[in-house]
């Protein structure tokens, strides 16, 4: 496992071997290793990465005191974002090491985690892909959910019934996306297909769990 | 749009396509693959639309084919299989999208534009 923190920039089209790919462009890294955890120390193998360096003055305003002081103790520059990424080879890294997009290569398969766009209180058609009814031809049934269950028996609505409600705005992972291009110079990764989140939202790109 | 996305698109942008405008009559040379053989196909007509930006920018060429059937083909400007585009005639039009030409019965006449 390996991973990097970045921000989603937007989507575009890229050509490769005469084929067009719709890609999401992510500005990833540089990330600093802030803390190491290992199984030997009774925890698990993971790295804590910092992303988006801040000046000290800025960091005092943006970060809470306990988090700010972690950077002080580690003798590192403060970063806006801290995320933990599980890795198998903790010993290869030192606190203070910088990770950039170079850890990924063209053609690699990755998982991308981010907070999806919030859709607010959504109806059942958007949220659960119900089919709804006819729009016209005298139909009075448009976007409703229809029957919610049987009648006198069981005389209740089952738990977990798909109903309208808050949709989106949750952390989700899209698995097995292909890296089309890595631009080390600008720190960019272009990943085939869409990725959760709005432009500018924080994303974590990891090597695929189940390739 | 984002400067980094522009940077990434830049290497796929083609400089060799001439400046095109709606109303221009063009001949487009496209490489097509049939089995293992590759050959060049031409498509001739006038441009009725230019849309998009960056690598997604494209133009639509309309041609009235056999039996008076209108044929439209969309070509991305950055498409690698686009061999070349030849401008046969510069047209003078007062609209960005020439959709109304789809409804013209008989021959479409476009005035010539002089630079």
PDB file of C-alpha atoms in Angstrom:
ATOM      1  CA  UNK A   1       0.000   0.000   0.000  1.00  0.00           C
ATOM      2  CA  UNK A   2       0.991   3.550  -0.659  1.00  0.00           C
ATOM      3  CA  UNK A   3      -0.930   6.752  -0.913  1.00  0.00           C
ATOM      4  CA  UNK A   4      -0.895  10.488  -1.283  1.00  0.00           C
ATOM      5  CA  UNK A   5      -3.150  13.418  -0.392  1.00  0.00           C
ATOM      6  CA  UNK A   6      -4.290  15.877  -3.047  1.00  0.00           C
ATOM      7  CA  UNK A   7      -6.971  18.186  -4.281  1.00  0.00           C
ATOM      8  CA  UNK A   8      -9.359  17.552  -7.134  1.00  0.00           C
ATOM      9  CA  UNK A   9      -8.877  20.160  -9.862  1.00  0.00           C
ATOM     10  CA  UNK A  10     -11.440  19.145 -12.456  1.00  0.00           C
ATOM     11  CA  UNK A  11     -11.864  16.969 -15.492  1.00  0.00           C
ATOM     12  CA  UNK A  12     -10.547  17.004 -19.035  1.00  0.00           C
ATOM     13  CA  UNK A  13      -9.840  14.770 -21.998  1.00  0.00           C
ATOM     14  CA  UNK A  14      -6.496  13.142 -22.710  1.00  0.00           C
ATOM     15  CA  UNK A  15      -5.385  11.075 -25.688  1.00  0.00           C
ATOM     16  CA  UNK A  16      -3.242   7.992 -25.402  1.00  0.00           C
ATOM     17  CA  UNK A  17      -2.409   5.474 -28.132  1.00  0.00           C
ATOM     18  CA  UNK A  18      -5.055   7.071 -30.316  1.00  0.00           C
ATOM     19  CA  UNK A  19      -7.777   6.667 -27.726  1.00  0.00           C
ATOM     20  CA  UNK A  20      -9.498   9.417 -25.773  1.00  0.00           C
ATOM     21  CA  UNK A  21      -9.872   9.192 -22.016  1.00  0.00           C
ATOM     22  CA  UNK A  22     -12.035  11.325 -19.772  1.00  0.00           C
ATOM     23  CA  UNK A  23      -9.827  11.994 -16.784  1.00  0.00           C
ATOM     24  CA  UNK A  24     -10.035  13.664 -13.405  1.00  0.00           C
ATOM     25  CA  UNK A  25      -6.974  15.782 -12.681  1.00  0.00           C
ATOM     26  CA  UNK A  26      -5.701  15.748  -9.108  1.00  0.00           C
ATOM     27  CA  UNK A  27      -2.975  18.000  -7.752  1.00  0.00           C
ATOM     28  CA  UNK A  28      -1.339  15.637  -5.297  1.00  0.00           C
ATOM     29  CA  UNK A  29       1.426  16.143  -2.831  1.00  0.00           C
ATOM     30  CA  UNK A  30       4.021  17.007  -1.793  1.00  0.00           C
ATOM     31  CA  UNK A  31       3.198  15.297   1.483  1.00  0.00           C
ATOM     32  CA  UNK A  32       5.482  15.166   4.500  1.00  0.00           C
ATOM     33  CA  UNK A  33       5.707  12.155   6.774  1.00  0.00           C
ATOM     34  CA  UNK A  34       4.700  13.558  10.149  1.00  0.00           C
ATOM     35  CA  UNK A  35       4.431  10.389  12.190  1.00  0.00           C
ATOM     36  CA  UNK A  36       5.120   6.683  11.837  1.00  0.00           C
ATOM     37  CA  UNK A  37       3.147   3.853  13.362  1.00  0.00           C
ATOM     38  CA  UNK A  38       4.232   0.251  13.266  1.00  0.00           C
ATOM     39  CA  UNK A  39       2.975  -3.103  14.338  1.00  0.00           C
ATOM     40  CA  UNK A  40       6.076  -3.646  16.427  1.00  0.00           C
ATOM     41  CA  UNK A  41       5.150  -0.682  18.562  1.00  0.00           C
ATOM     42  CA  UNK A  42       1.808  -2.278  19.270  1.00  0.00           C
ATOM     43  CA  UNK A  43      -0.137  -0.369  16.648  1.00  0.00           C
ATOM     44  CA  UNK A  44      -0.327  -1.004  12.918  1.00  0.00           C
ATOM     45  CA  UNK A  45       1.828  -0.103   9.947  1.00  0.00           C
ATOM     46  CA  UNK A  46       0.866   3.360   8.842  1.00  0.00           C
ATOM     47  CA  UNK A  47       2.212   6.782   8.008  1.00  0.00           C
ATOM     48  CA  UNK A  48       0.682  10.051   8.993  1.00  0.00           C
ATOM     49  CA  UNK A  49       1.046  12.475   6.127  1.00  0.00           C
ATOM     50  CA  UNK A  50       0.829  16.245   6.196  1.00  0.00           C
ATOM     51  CA  UNK A  51      -0.388  18.164   3.161  1.00  0.00           C
ATOM     52  CA  UNK A  52      -0.388  21.874   2.291  1.00  0.00           C
ATOM     53  CA  UNK A  53       2.351  23.567   4.182  1.00  0.00           C
ATOM     54  CA  UNK A  54       1.450  26.623   6.221  1.00  0.00           C
ATOM     55  CA  UNK A  55       3.511  29.497   7.527  1.00  0.00           C
ATOM     56  CA  UNK A  56       3.817  29.555  11.289  1.00  0.00           C
ATOM     57  CA  UNK A  57       1.643  32.631  11.688  1.00  0.00           C
ATOM     58  CA  UNK A  58      -1.052  31.109   9.523  1.00  0.00           C
ATOM     59  CA  UNK A  59      -0.827  27.739  11.233  1.00  0.00           C
ATOM     60  CA  UNK A  60      -1.449  29.291  14.638  1.00  0.00           C
ATOM     61  CA  UNK A  61      -4.758  30.605  13.354  1.00  0.00           C
ATOM     62  CA  UNK A  62      -5.809  27.623  11.257  1.00  0.00           C
ATOM     63  CA  UNK A  63      -4.728  24.711  13.438  1.00  0.00           C
ATOM     64  CA  UNK A  64      -5.748  23.862  16.961  1.00  0.00           C
ATOM     65  CA  UNK A  65      -3.022  24.112  19.556  1.00  0.00           C
ATOM     66  CA  UNK A  66      -2.544  20.359  20.110  1.00  0.00           C
ATOM     67  CA  UNK A  67      -2.167  19.717  16.394  1.00  0.00           C
ATOM     68  CA  UNK A  68       0.108  22.699  15.929  1.00  0.00           C
ATOM     69  CA  UNK A  69       2.351  21.467  18.680  1.00  0.00           C
ATOM     70  CA  UNK A  70       2.739  18.076  17.115  1.00  0.00           C
ATOM     71  CA  UNK A  71       4.554  19.783  14.275  1.00  0.00           C
ATOM     72  CA  UNK A  72       6.654  21.763  16.745  1.00  0.00           C
ATOM     73  CA  UNK A  73       7.715  18.592  18.522  1.00  0.00           C
ATOM     74  CA  UNK A  74       8.442  16.787  15.270  1.00  0.00           C
ATOM     75  CA  UNK A  75      10.491  19.857  14.194  1.00  0.00           C
ATOM     76  CA  UNK A  76       8.531  20.067  10.966  1.00  0.00           C
ATOM     77  CA  UNK A  77       6.746  22.848   9.151  1.00  0.00           C
ATOM     78  CA  UNK A  78       3.041  22.853   9.986  1.00  0.00           C
ATOM     79  CA  UNK A  79       0.570  21.488   7.430  1.00  0.00           C
ATOM     80  CA  UNK A  80      -3.099  22.191   7.000  1.00  0.00           C
ATOM     81  CA  UNK A  81      -4.160  18.577   6.490  1.00  0.00           C
ATOM     82  CA  UNK A  82      -3.181  15.413   8.324  1.00  0.00           C
ATOM     83  CA  UNK A  83      -4.206  12.001   7.041  1.00  0.00           C
ATOM     84  CA  UNK A  84      -3.112   8.504   7.877  1.00  0.00           C
ATOM     85  CA  UNK A  85      -2.268   6.011   5.166  1.00  0.00           C
ATOM     86  CA  UNK A  86      -1.567   2.361   5.810  1.00  0.00           C
ATOM     87  CA  UNK A  87       1.682   1.137   4.325  1.00  0.00           C
ATOM     88  CA  UNK A  88       3.435  -2.195   4.500  1.00  0.00           C
ATOM     89  CA  UNK A  89       6.999  -0.863   4.473  1.00  0.00           C
ATOM     90  CA  UNK A  90       7.069   1.687   7.287  1.00  0.00           C
ATOM     91  CA  UNK A  91      10.776   1.195   7.808  1.00  0.00           C
ATOM     92  CA  UNK A  92      11.520   2.654   4.375  1.00  0.00           C
ATOM     93  CA  UNK A  93      10.287   6.037   5.530  1.00  0.00           C
ATOM     94  CA  UNK A  94      11.596   8.547   8.038  1.00  0.00           C
ATOM     95  CA  UNK A  95       9.706  11.337   9.724  1.00  0.00           C
ATOM     96  CA  UNK A  96      10.246  14.390   7.532  1.00  0.00           C
ATOM     97  CA  UNK A  97      10.415  12.467   4.263  1.00  0.00           C
ATOM     98  CA  UNK A  98       8.547  14.036   1.387  1.00  0.00           C
ATOM     99  CA  UNK A  99       6.217  11.953  -0.788  1.00  0.00           C
ATOM    100  CA  UNK A 100       5.242  13.209  -4.233  1.00  0.00           C
ATOM    101  CA  UNK A 101       3.268  11.924  -7.207  1.00  0.00           C
ATOM    102  CA  UNK A 102       6.310   9.946  -8.315  1.00  0.00           C
ATOM    103  CA  UNK A 103       5.087   7.031  -6.181  1.00  0.00           C
ATOM    104  CA  UNK A 104       2.505   6.326  -8.880  1.00  0.00           C
ATOM    105  CA  UNK A 105       3.224   5.330 -12.469  1.00  0.00           C
ATOM    106  CA  UNK A 106       1.159   5.491 -15.636  1.00  0.00           C
ATOM    107  CA  UNK A 107      -1.250   2.584 -15.907  1.00  0.00           C
ATOM    108  CA  UNK A 108      -1.375   1.799 -12.201  1.00  0.00           C
ATOM    109  CA  UNK A 109      -4.693   0.895 -10.545  1.00  0.00           C
ATOM    110  CA  UNK A 110      -5.730   3.070  -7.612  1.00  0.00           C
ATOM    111  CA  UNK A 111      -8.576   3.729  -5.174  1.00  0.00           C
ATOM    112  CA  UNK A 112      -9.683   7.309  -4.591  1.00  0.00           C
ATOM    113  CA  UNK A 113     -11.344   8.483  -1.374  1.00  0.00           C
ATOM    114  CA  UNK A 114     -13.084  11.791  -0.916  1.00  0.00           C
ATOM    115  CA  UNK A 115     -16.223  13.453   0.412  1.00  0.00           C
ATOM    116  CA  UNK A 116     -18.916  13.312  -2.258  1.00  0.00           C
ATOM    117  CA  UNK A 117     -20.864  16.385  -3.311  1.00  0.00           C
ATOM    118  CA  UNK A 118     -23.754  17.055  -0.952  1.00  0.00           C
ATOM    119  CA  UNK A 119     -27.110  16.728  -2.675  1.00  0.00           C
ATOM    120  CA  UNK A 120     -29.288  17.923   0.242  1.00  0.00           C
ATOM    121  CA  UNK A 121     -32.651  16.345   1.015  1.00  0.00           C
ATOM    122  CA  UNK A 122     -33.223  14.262  -2.088  1.00  0.00           C
ATOM    123  CA  UNK A 123     -36.202  12.351  -3.348  1.00  0.00           C
ATOM    124  CA  UNK A 124     -36.299   8.681  -3.952  1.00  0.00           C
ATOM    125  CA  UNK A 125     -35.604   8.891  -7.697  1.00  0.00           C
ATOM    126  CA  UNK A 126     -32.257  10.623  -7.271  1.00  0.00           C
ATOM    127  CA  UNK A 127     -31.295   8.870  -4.083  1.00  0.00           C
ATOM    128  CA  UNK A 128     -32.279   5.270  -4.833  1.00  0.00           C
ATOM    129  CA  UNK A 129     -32.851   5.285  -8.586  1.00  0.00           C
ATOM    130  CA  UNK A 130     -36.567   4.576  -8.273  1.00  0.00           C
ATOM    131  CA  UNK A 131     -38.313   4.846 -11.571  1.00  0.00           C
ATOM    132  CA  UNK A 132     -41.141   7.229 -10.656  1.00  0.00           C
ATOM    133  CA  UNK A 133     -44.090   7.638 -12.926  1.00  0.00           C
ATOM    134  CA  UNK A 134     -45.098   9.143 -16.210  1.00  0.00           C
ATOM    135  CA  UNK A 135     -44.651  12.874 -16.562  1.00  0.00           C
ATOM    136  CA  UNK A 136     -47.748  13.431 -18.699  1.00  0.00           C
ATOM    137  CA  UNK A 137     -50.673  11.563 -20.287  1.00  0.00           C
ATOM    138  CA  UNK A 138     -52.951  12.252 -17.346  1.00  0.00           C
ATOM    139  CA  UNK A 139     -50.596  10.625 -14.889  1.00  0.00           C
ATOM    140  CA  UNK A 140     -50.830  11.933 -11.334  1.00  0.00           C
ATOM    141  CA  UNK A 141     -47.857   9.883 -10.186  1.00  0.00           C
ATOM    142  CA  UNK A 142     -44.587  11.611 -10.970  1.00  0.00           C
ATOM    143  CA  UNK A 143     -41.613  11.346  -8.634  1.00  0.00           C
ATOM    144  CA  UNK A 144     -43.163   9.631  -5.629  1.00  0.00           C
ATOM    145  CA  UNK A 145     -41.941   6.366  -4.171  1.00  0.00           C
ATOM    146  CA  UNK A 146     -45.155   4.331  -4.511  1.00  0.00           C
ATOM    147  CA  UNK A 147     -46.009   1.546  -2.102  1.00  0.00           C
ATOM    148  CA  UNK A 148     -44.068   1.362   1.152  1.00  0.00           C
ATOM    149  CA  UNK A 149     -45.036  -2.193   2.071  1.00  0.00           C
ATOM    150  CA  UNK A 150     -47.925  -4.539   2.833  1.00  0.00           C
ATOM    151  CA  UNK A 151     -51.024  -3.630   4.909  1.00  0.00           C
ATOM    152  CA  UNK A 152     -52.493  -5.015   8.146  1.00  0.00           C
ATOM    153  CA  UNK A 153     -49.792  -7.604   8.314  1.00  0.00           C
ATOM    154  CA  UNK A 154     -46.962  -6.651   9.103  1.00  0.00           C
ATOM    155  CA  UNK A 155     -48.612  -3.319   9.984  1.00  0.00           C
ATOM    156  CA  UNK A 156     -45.308  -1.484   9.963  1.00  0.00           C
ATOM    157  CA  UNK A 157     -42.692  -0.196   7.623  1.00  0.00           C
ATOM    158  CA  UNK A 158     -39.555  -2.255   7.630  1.00  0.00           C
ATOM    159  CA  UNK A 159     -36.353  -0.688   8.881  1.00  0.00           C
ATOM    160  CA  UNK A 160     -34.025   0.371   6.112  1.00  0.00           C
ATOM    161  CA  UNK A 161     -36.875   1.079   3.669  1.00  0.00           C
ATOM    162  CA  UNK A 162     -35.500   3.271   0.916  1.00  0.00           C
ATOM    163  CA  UNK A 163     -36.991   6.690   1.449  1.00  0.00           C
ATOM    164  CA  UNK A 164     -36.143  10.344   0.713  1.00  0.00           C
ATOM    165  CA  UNK A 165     -33.507  11.981   2.873  1.00  0.00           C
ATOM    166  CA  UNK A 166     -30.050  13.481   2.997  1.00  0.00           C
ATOM    167  CA  UNK A 167     -27.955  12.348   0.066  1.00  0.00           C
ATOM    168  CA  UNK A 168     -24.270  12.845  -0.689  1.00  0.00           C
ATOM    169  CA  UNK A 169     -21.716  14.664   1.415  1.00  0.00           C
ATOM    170  CA  UNK A 170     -20.286  11.455   2.838  1.00  0.00           C
ATOM    171  CA  UNK A 171     -16.820   9.956   2.628  1.00  0.00           C
ATOM    172  CA  UNK A 172     -16.685   7.395  -0.126  1.00  0.00           C
ATOM    173  CA  UNK A 173     -14.110   5.422  -2.062  1.00  0.00           C
ATOM    174  CA  UNK A 174     -14.110   4.583  -5.739  1.00  0.00           C
ATOM    175  CA  UNK A 175     -12.059   1.474  -6.352  1.00  0.00           C
ATOM    176  CA  UNK A 176      -9.933   0.322  -9.253  1.00  0.00           C
ATOM    177  CA  UNK A 177      -9.429   3.461 -11.273  1.00  0.00           C
ATOM    178  CA  UNK A 178      -6.615   3.592 -13.774  1.00  0.00           C
ATOM    179  CA  UNK A 179      -3.897   6.212 -13.649  1.00  0.00           C
ATOM    180  CA  UNK A 180      -3.618   7.581 -17.171  1.00  0.00           C
ATOM    181  CA  UNK A 181      -0.852  10.100 -16.649  1.00  0.00           C
ATOM    182  CA  UNK A 182       1.477  11.267 -13.940  1.00  0.00           C
ATOM    183  CA  UNK A 183       2.950  14.715 -14.414  1.00  0.00           C
ATOM    184  CA  UNK A 184       5.764  14.809 -11.887  1.00  0.00           C
ATOM    185  CA  UNK A 185       6.804  18.318 -12.857  1.00  0.00           C
ATOM    186  CA  UNK A 186       3.481  19.878 -11.882  1.00  0.00           C
ATOM    187  CA  UNK A 187       2.569  17.244  -9.308  1.00  0.00           C
ATOM    188  CA  UNK A 188      -0.512  16.100 -11.191  1.00  0.00           C
ATOM    189  CA  UNK A 189      -2.225  12.727 -11.524  1.00  0.00           C
ATOM    190  CA  UNK A 190      -4.813  12.152 -14.239  1.00  0.00           C
ATOM    191  CA  UNK A 191      -7.166   9.318 -13.319  1.00  0.00           C
ATOM    192  CA  UNK A 192      -9.586   7.702 -15.732  1.00  0.00           C
ATOM    193  CA  UNK A 193     -13.194   8.530 -14.938  1.00  0.00           C
ATOM    194  CA  UNK A 194     -14.899  10.586 -12.288  1.00  0.00           C
ATOM    195  CA  UNK A 195     -13.856  10.856  -8.668  1.00  0.00           C
ATOM    196  CA  UNK A 196     -16.082  11.846  -5.706  1.00  0.00           C
ATOM    197  CA  UNK A 197     -16.134  15.436  -4.504  1.00  0.00           C
ATOM    198  CA  UNK A 198     -16.314  18.930  -5.902  1.00  0.00           C
ATOM    199  CA  UNK A 199     -13.451  20.767  -7.543  1.00  0.00           C
ATOM    200  CA  UNK A 200     -11.003  21.794  -4.838  1.00  0.00           C
ATOM    201  CA  UNK A 201     -12.047  19.075  -2.424  1.00  0.00           C
ATOM    202  CA  UNK A 202      -9.528  16.962  -0.619  1.00  0.00           C
ATOM    203  CA  UNK A 203      -8.877  13.504  -2.057  1.00  0.00           C
ATOM    204  CA  UNK A 204      -6.699  10.599  -0.992  1.00  0.00           C
ATOM    205  CA  UNK A 205      -5.230   8.437  -3.755  1.00  0.00           C
ATOM    206  CA  UNK A 206      -4.085   4.986  -2.671  1.00  0.00           C
ATOM    207  CA  UNK A 207      -2.861   1.950  -4.515  1.00  0.00           C
ATOM    208  CA  UNK A 208      -5.749  -0.395  -5.140  1.00  0.00           C
ATOM    209  CA  UNK A 209      -6.922  -2.724  -2.397  1.00  0.00           C
ATOM    210  CA  UNK A 210      -8.451  -5.240  -4.788  1.00  0.00           C
ATOM    211  CA  UNK A 211      -6.899  -4.897  -8.234  1.00  0.00           C
TER     212      UNK A 211
ATOM    213  CA  UNK B   1     -10.243  26.842 -16.076  1.00  0.00           C
ATOM    214  CA  UNK B   2      -7.448  25.645 -13.920  1.00  0.00           C
ATOM    215  CA  UNK B   3      -3.915  26.463 -15.038  1.00  0.00           C
ATOM    216  CA  UNK B   4      -2.712  22.942 -14.245  1.00  0.00           C
ATOM    217  CA  UNK B   5      -5.415  21.339 -16.328  1.00  0.00           C
ATOM    218  CA  UNK B   6      -4.427  23.673 -19.164  1.00  0.00           C
ATOM    219  CA  UNK B   7      -0.820  22.554 -18.760  1.00  0.00           C
ATOM    220  CA  UNK B   8      -1.825  18.922 -19.009  1.00  0.00           C
ATOM    221  CA  UNK B   9      -4.013  19.576 -22.032  1.00  0.00           C
ATOM    222  CA  UNK B  10      -1.300  21.508 -23.780  1.00  0.00           C
ATOM    223  CA  UNK B  11       0.623  18.471 -24.961  1.00  0.00           C
ATOM    224  CA  UNK B  12      -2.504  17.115 -26.639  1.00  0.00           C
ATOM    225  CA  UNK B  13      -3.375  20.354 -28.396  1.00  0.00           C
ATOM    226  CA  UNK B  14      -2.625  20.475 -32.091  1.00  0.00           C
ATOM    227  CA  UNK B  15      -1.107  23.523 -33.649  1.00  0.00           C
ATOM    228  CA  UNK B  16      -1.436  22.279 -37.212  1.00  0.00           C
ATOM    229  CA  UNK B  17      -5.195  22.706 -37.573  1.00  0.00           C
ATOM    230  CA  UNK B  18      -5.959  25.981 -39.366  1.00  0.00           C
ATOM    231  CA  UNK B  19      -8.158  28.609 -37.806  1.00  0.00           C
ATOM    232  CA  UNK B  20     -11.749  27.627 -38.512  1.00  0.00           C
ATOM    233  CA  UNK B  21     -14.984  29.546 -38.253  1.00  0.00           C
ATOM    234  CA  UNK B  22     -18.625  28.609 -38.652  1.00  0.00           C
ATOM    235  CA  UNK B  23     -19.632  28.925 -42.285  1.00  0.00           C
ATOM    236  CA  UNK B  24     -16.268  27.796 -43.634  1.00  0.00           C
ATOM    237  CA  UNK B  25     -16.289  25.054 -46.217  1.00  0.00           C
ATOM    238  CA  UNK B  26     -13.669  22.444 -45.354  1.00  0.00           C
ATOM    239  CA  UNK B  27     -12.283  19.123 -46.431  1.00  0.00           C
ATOM    240  CA  UNK B  28     -11.348  16.954 -43.474  1.00  0.00           C
ATOM    241  CA  UNK B  29      -8.849  14.111 -43.846  1.00  0.00           C
ATOM    242  CA  UNK B  30      -9.381  11.401 -41.230  1.00  0.00           C
ATOM    243  CA  UNK B  31      -7.387   8.233 -40.751  1.00  0.00           C
ATOM    244  CA  UNK B  32      -9.665   5.232 -40.419  1.00  0.00           C
ATOM    245  CA  UNK B  33      -8.653   1.740 -39.466  1.00  0.00           C
ATOM    246  CA  UNK B  34     -10.233  -1.177 -41.255  1.00  0.00           C
ATOM    247  CA  UNK B  35      -8.982  -4.408 -39.810  1.00  0.00           C
ATOM    248  CA  UNK B  36      -5.245  -3.961 -39.929  1.00  0.00           C
ATOM    249  CA  UNK B  37      -5.184  -1.522 -42.778  1.00  0.00           C
ATOM    250  CA  UNK B  38      -5.194   2.181 -42.329  1.00  0.00           C
ATOM    251  CA  UNK B  39      -6.395   4.590 -44.937  1.00  0.00           C
ATOM    252  CA  UNK B  40      -7.414   8.217 -45.180  1.00  0.00           C
ATOM    253  CA  UNK B  41     -10.997   9.226 -45.635  1.00  0.00           C
ATOM    254  CA  UNK B  42     -12.177  12.691 -46.588  1.00  0.00           C
ATOM    255  CA  UNK B  43     -15.294  14.469 -45.504  1.00  0.00           C
ATOM    256  CA  UNK B  44     -16.298  17.701 -47.170  1.00  0.00           C
ATOM    257  CA  UNK B  45     -18.885  20.202 -46.026  1.00  0.00           C
ATOM    258  CA  UNK B  46     -19.432  23.428 -44.135  1.00  0.00           C
ATOM    259  CA  UNK B  47     -18.917  24.030 -40.449  1.00  0.00           C
ATOM    260  CA  UNK B  48     -22.132  24.645 -38.569  1.00  0.00           C
ATOM    261  CA  UNK B  49     -20.785  24.649 -35.049  1.00  0.00           C
ATOM    262  CA  UNK B  50     -17.613  25.099 -33.013  1.00  0.00           C
ATOM    263  CA  UNK B  51     -17.939  24.275 -29.363  1.00  0.00           C
ATOM    264  CA  UNK B  52     -15.940  23.562 -26.207  1.00  0.00           C
ATOM    265  CA  UNK B  53     -12.476  24.504 -25.082  1.00  0.00           C
ATOM    266  CA  UNK B  54      -9.150  22.817 -24.476  1.00  0.00           C
ATOM    267  CA  UNK B  55      -8.872  19.213 -25.609  1.00  0.00           C
ATOM    268  CA  UNK B  56     -12.652  18.926 -25.714  1.00  0.00           C
ATOM    269  CA  UNK B  57     -13.023  21.567 -28.428  1.00  0.00           C
ATOM    270  CA  UNK B  58     -14.751  20.275 -31.534  1.00  0.00           C
ATOM    271  CA  UNK B  59     -16.336  21.347 -34.807  1.00  0.00           C
ATOM    272  CA  UNK B  60     -19.281  19.907 -36.685  1.00  0.00           C
ATOM    273  CA  UNK B  61     -19.213  19.562 -40.457  1.00  0.00           C
ATOM    274  CA  UNK B  62     -22.456  19.235 -42.379  1.00  0.00           C
ATOM    275  CA  UNK B  63     -22.743  17.802 -45.838  1.00  0.00           C
ATOM    276  CA  UNK B  64     -25.773  16.928 -47.901  1.00  0.00           C
ATOM    277  CA  UNK B  65     -25.162  13.430 -49.090  1.00  0.00           C
ATOM    278  CA  UNK B  66     -26.804  11.161 -51.591  1.00  0.00           C
ATOM    279  CA  UNK B  67     -30.604  11.370 -51.930  1.00  0.00           C
ATOM    280  CA  UNK B  68     -30.553  14.715 -50.134  1.00  0.00           C
ATOM    281  CA  UNK B  69     -29.799  13.189 -46.758  1.00  0.00           C
ATOM    282  CA  UNK B  70     -27.955  15.562 -44.460  1.00  0.00           C
ATOM    283  CA  UNK B  71     -24.846  14.073 -42.839  1.00  0.00           C
ATOM    284  CA  UNK B  72     -23.112  15.726 -39.903  1.00  0.00           C
ATOM    285  CA  UNK B  73     -19.819  14.660 -38.401  1.00  0.00           C
ATOM    286  CA  UNK B  74     -18.201  15.994 -35.245  1.00  0.00           C
ATOM    287  CA  UNK B  75     -14.399  16.258 -35.140  1.00  0.00           C
ATOM    288  CA  UNK B  76     -12.462  17.120 -31.975  1.00  0.00           C
ATOM    289  CA  UNK B  77      -9.708  19.624 -32.708  1.00  0.00           C
ATOM    290  CA  UNK B  78      -7.208  17.565 -30.728  1.00  0.00           C
ATOM    291  CA  UNK B  79      -8.166  14.228 -32.273  1.00  0.00           C
ATOM    292  CA  UNK B  80      -5.037  12.218 -33.205  1.00  0.00           C
ATOM    293  CA  UNK B  81      -6.724  10.538 -36.162  1.00  0.00           C
ATOM    294  CA  UNK B  82      -7.355  13.884 -37.791  1.00  0.00           C
ATOM    295  CA  UNK B  83      -4.774  14.033 -40.541  1.00  0.00           C
ATOM    296  CA  UNK B  84      -5.367  17.520 -41.838  1.00  0.00           C
ATOM    297  CA  UNK B  85      -8.086  20.058 -42.446  1.00  0.00           C
ATOM    298  CA  UNK B  86      -8.192  21.989 -45.683  1.00  0.00           C
ATOM    299  CA  UNK B  87     -10.169  25.209 -45.851  1.00  0.00           C
ATOM    300  CA  UNK B  88     -11.801  25.427 -49.267  1.00  0.00           C
ATOM    301  CA  UNK B  89     -13.785  28.596 -48.762  1.00  0.00           C
ATOM    302  CA  UNK B  90     -14.175  31.143 -46.000  1.00  0.00           C
ATOM    303  CA  UNK B  91     -17.833  31.860 -45.276  1.00  0.00           C
ATOM    304  CA  UNK B  92     -19.385  35.056 -44.037  1.00  0.00           C
ATOM    305  CA  UNK B  93     -22.110  34.318 -41.517  1.00  0.00           C
ATOM    306  CA  UNK B  94     -23.806  36.310 -38.768  1.00  0.00           C
ATOM    307  CA  UNK B  95     -24.379  33.498 -36.318  1.00  0.00           C
ATOM    308  CA  UNK B  96     -22.105  31.291 -34.205  1.00  0.00           C
ATOM    309  CA  UNK B  97     -24.248  28.190 -34.652  1.00  0.00           C
ATOM    310  CA  UNK B  98     -25.703  27.603 -38.079  1.00  0.00           C
ATOM    311  CA  UNK B  99     -28.414  25.149 -37.056  1.00  0.00           C
ATOM    312  CA  UNK B 100     -30.956  26.920 -39.231  1.00  0.00           C
ATOM    313  CA  UNK B 101     -29.175  25.520 -42.271  1.00  0.00           C
ATOM    314  CA  UNK B 102     -30.561  22.095 -41.408  1.00  0.00           C
ATOM    315  CA  UNK B 103     -33.998  23.336 -42.366  1.00  0.00           C
ATOM    316  CA  UNK B 104     -32.966  25.012 -45.610  1.00  0.00           C
ATOM    317  CA  UNK B 105     -34.569  23.356 -48.597  1.00  0.00           C
ATOM    318  CA  UNK B 106     -32.461  23.349 -51.734  1.00  0.00           C
ATOM    319  CA  UNK B 107     -28.925  24.572 -51.952  1.00  0.00           C
ATOM    320  CA  UNK B 108     -27.282  26.354 -49.041  1.00  0.00           C
ATOM    321  CA  UNK B 109     -25.628  29.574 -50.058  1.00  0.00           C
ATOM    322  CA  UNK B 110     -23.016  31.169 -47.853  1.00  0.00           C
ATOM    323  CA  UNK B 111     -21.385  34.442 -48.791  1.00  0.00           C
ATOM    324  CA  UNK B 112     -17.626  34.519 -49.088  1.00  0.00           C
ATOM    325  CA  UNK B 113     -15.637  36.277 -46.417  1.00  0.00           C
ATOM    326  CA  UNK B 114     -12.680  38.391 -47.380  1.00  0.00           C
ATOM    327  CA  UNK B 115     -10.033  38.933 -44.794  1.00  0.00           C
TER     328      UNK B 115
END
